[in-house]
mmCIF file of C-alpha atoms in Angstrom:
data_model
loop_
_atom_site.group_PDB
_atom_site.id
_atom_site.type_symbol
_atom_site.label_atom_id
_atom_site.label_comp_id
_atom_site.label_asym_id
_atom_site.label_seq_id
_atom_site.Cartn_x
_atom_site.Cartn_y
_atom_site.Cartn_z
ATOM 1 C CA MET E 1 59.061 144.434 147.360
ATOM 2 C CA ILE E 2 59.039 140.740 147.658
ATOM 3 C CA LYS E 3 55.393 139.461 148.102
ATOM 4 C CA LEU E 4 55.896 136.057 150.734
ATOM 5 C CA GLN E 5 53.402 133.921 152.143
ATOM 6 C CA LEU E 6 54.513 131.713 155.437
ATOM 7 C CA LEU E 7 52.639 128.643 156.183
ATOM 8 C CA LEU E 8 52.570 128.124 159.984
ATOM 9 C CA ARG E 9 52.923 125.006 162.056
ATOM 10 C CA ASP E 10 50.055 125.081 164.239
ATOM 11 C CA PRO E 11 47.189 126.751 162.608
ATOM 12 C CA ALA E 12 45.486 126.926 166.148
ATOM 13 C CA ARG E 13 48.228 128.368 167.696
ATOM 14 C CA ASP E 14 48.149 130.892 170.951
ATOM 15 C CA ARG E 15 47.506 134.457 169.122
ATOM 16 C CA SER E 16 49.779 135.588 172.090
ATOM 17 C CA ASP E 17 52.740 134.202 170.022
ATOM 18 C CA ASP E 18 52.417 136.817 167.011
ATOM 19 C CA PRO E 19 54.405 139.525 168.338
ATOM 20 C CA ALA E 20 57.417 137.284 168.841
ATOM 21 C CA LEU E 21 57.121 135.728 165.566
ATOM 22 C CA CYS E 22 56.735 139.226 163.679
ATOM 23 C CA ALA E 23 60.030 140.218 165.612
ATOM 24 C CA LEU E 24 61.334 137.347 164.140
ATOM 25 C CA LEU E 25 60.204 138.109 160.588
ATOM 26 C CA GLU E 26 61.536 141.909 160.866
ATOM 27 C CA ALA E 27 64.656 140.898 161.769
ATOM 28 C CA HIS E 28 65.274 138.989 159.059
ATOM 29 C CA GLY E 29 63.919 141.911 156.932
ATOM 30 C CA MET E 30 60.272 140.667 156.197
ATOM 31 C CA HIS E 31 57.580 143.091 156.854
ATOM 32 C CA VAL E 32 54.138 141.515 157.835
ATOM 33 C CA THR E 33 51.368 142.864 156.195
ATOM 34 C CA ALA E 34 48.794 140.109 157.323
ATOM 35 C CA CYS E 35 48.317 137.438 160.079
ATOM 36 C CA GLY E 36 45.405 134.765 159.415
ATOM 37 C CA MET E 37 45.077 131.691 161.613
ATOM 38 C CA ALA E 38 47.304 129.451 159.163
ATOM 39 C CA THR E 39 49.454 131.910 157.428
ATOM 40 C CA ILE E 40 51.190 135.244 157.740
ATOM 41 C CA SER E 41 51.642 137.456 154.741
ATOM 42 C CA ALA E 42 54.811 139.468 154.405
ATOM 43 C CA GLU E 43 57.242 141.432 152.333
ATOM 44 C CA ALA E 44 60.679 141.907 151.829
ATOM 45 C CA SER E 45 62.873 144.082 149.549
ATOM 46 C CA LEU E 46 64.555 142.062 146.812
ATOM 47 C CA ALA E 47 67.818 142.854 148.234
ATOM 48 C CA ASP E 48 67.047 141.309 151.876
ATOM 49 C CA ALA E 49 64.982 138.337 150.076
ATOM 50 C CA GLU E 50 68.067 137.253 148.089
ATOM 51 C CA ASN E 51 70.261 137.523 151.220
ATOM 52 C CA LEU E 52 67.994 135.278 153.070
ATOM 53 C CA PHE E 53 67.107 133.076 150.427
ATOM 54 C CA GLY E 54 69.373 133.227 147.708
ATOM 55 C CA SER E 55 68.412 133.750 143.994
ATOM 56 C CA ILE E 56 64.648 134.648 143.474
ATOM 57 C CA PRO E 57 63.334 133.219 140.352
ATOM 58 C CA ASN E 58 60.030 133.833 138.693
ATOM 59 C CA VAL E 59 59.460 137.040 140.079
ATOM 60 C CA ARG E 60 57.406 139.881 138.633
ATOM 61 C CA ALA E 61 56.294 142.676 140.129
ATOM 62 C CA GLY E 62 56.961 141.093 143.730
ATOM 63 C CA PHE E 63 54.458 138.501 143.037
ATOM 64 C CA ALA E 64 55.435 134.713 141.563
ATOM 65 C CA SER E 65 55.014 134.874 137.813
ATOM 66 C CA ASP E 66 54.984 131.196 137.111
ATOM 67 C CA VAL E 67 53.105 129.511 140.199
ATOM 68 C CA THR E 68 53.928 126.194 138.827
ATOM 69 C CA SER E 69 57.798 126.601 139.018
ATOM 70 C CA THR E 70 58.023 128.477 142.097
ATOM 71 C CA PRO E 71 60.158 126.946 144.686
ATOM 72 C CA ALA E 72 59.454 126.925 148.618
ATOM 73 C CA LEU E 73 62.256 129.056 149.739
ATOM 74 C CA ALA E 74 64.711 127.822 152.747
ATOM 75 C CA ILE E 75 63.107 128.568 156.110
ATOM 76 C CA PRO E 76 65.585 130.402 158.263
ATOM 77 C CA ALA E 77 66.698 127.830 161.810
ATOM 78 C CA ASP E 78 65.077 130.399 164.298
ATOM 79 C CA LEU E 79 61.716 130.012 161.953
ATOM 80 C CA GLU E 80 61.352 126.112 161.770
ATOM 81 C CA HIS E 81 59.420 125.847 165.318
ATOM 82 C CA ALA E 82 56.862 128.304 164.333
ATOM 83 C CA VAL E 83 56.715 128.213 159.996
ATOM 84 C CA SER E 84 56.324 124.883 157.944
ATOM 85 C CA LEU E 85 56.476 126.768 154.330
ATOM 86 C CA ILE E 86 57.736 129.909 152.871
ATOM 87 C CA THR E 87 56.917 130.845 149.185
ATOM 88 C CA ILE E 88 56.841 133.359 147.076
ATOM 89 C CA ALA E 89 53.006 134.864 147.116
ATOM 90 C CA PRO E 90 50.998 134.303 143.591
ATOM 91 C CA ARG E 91 49.425 137.083 141.825
ATOM 92 C CA HIS E 92 45.639 137.157 142.692
ATOM 93 C CA ALA E 93 43.407 137.858 139.406
ATOM 94 C CA ALA E 94 39.953 138.729 140.091
ATOM 95 C CA THR E 95 37.415 136.372 138.616
ATOM 96 C CA SER E 96 34.782 138.212 136.225
ATOM 97 C CA GLN E 97 31.470 139.100 137.901
ATOM 98 C CA PRO E 98 28.298 137.341 136.042
ATOM 99 C CA THR E 99 26.352 139.333 134.425
#
């Protein structure tokens, strides 16, 4: 699965819009995993992601493996009203705890 992050156009939007937006994402083969005020996290199979966005570069274990060269992905026309950016999620590394 490819991990995706979607930056929303209106972070202060009415949360009642979420079901409609989630339904659009599901129609594109994305499974929503978390919703925040400014972003939505989702995942898609590699086949669904490549069908929607074209070739997916720099992916290792579903995450962006080279954050500095991961391009923004094309936003489908029916999501442009709500989404300003789609990227492959970077892998988050836990920082070491002070001893």
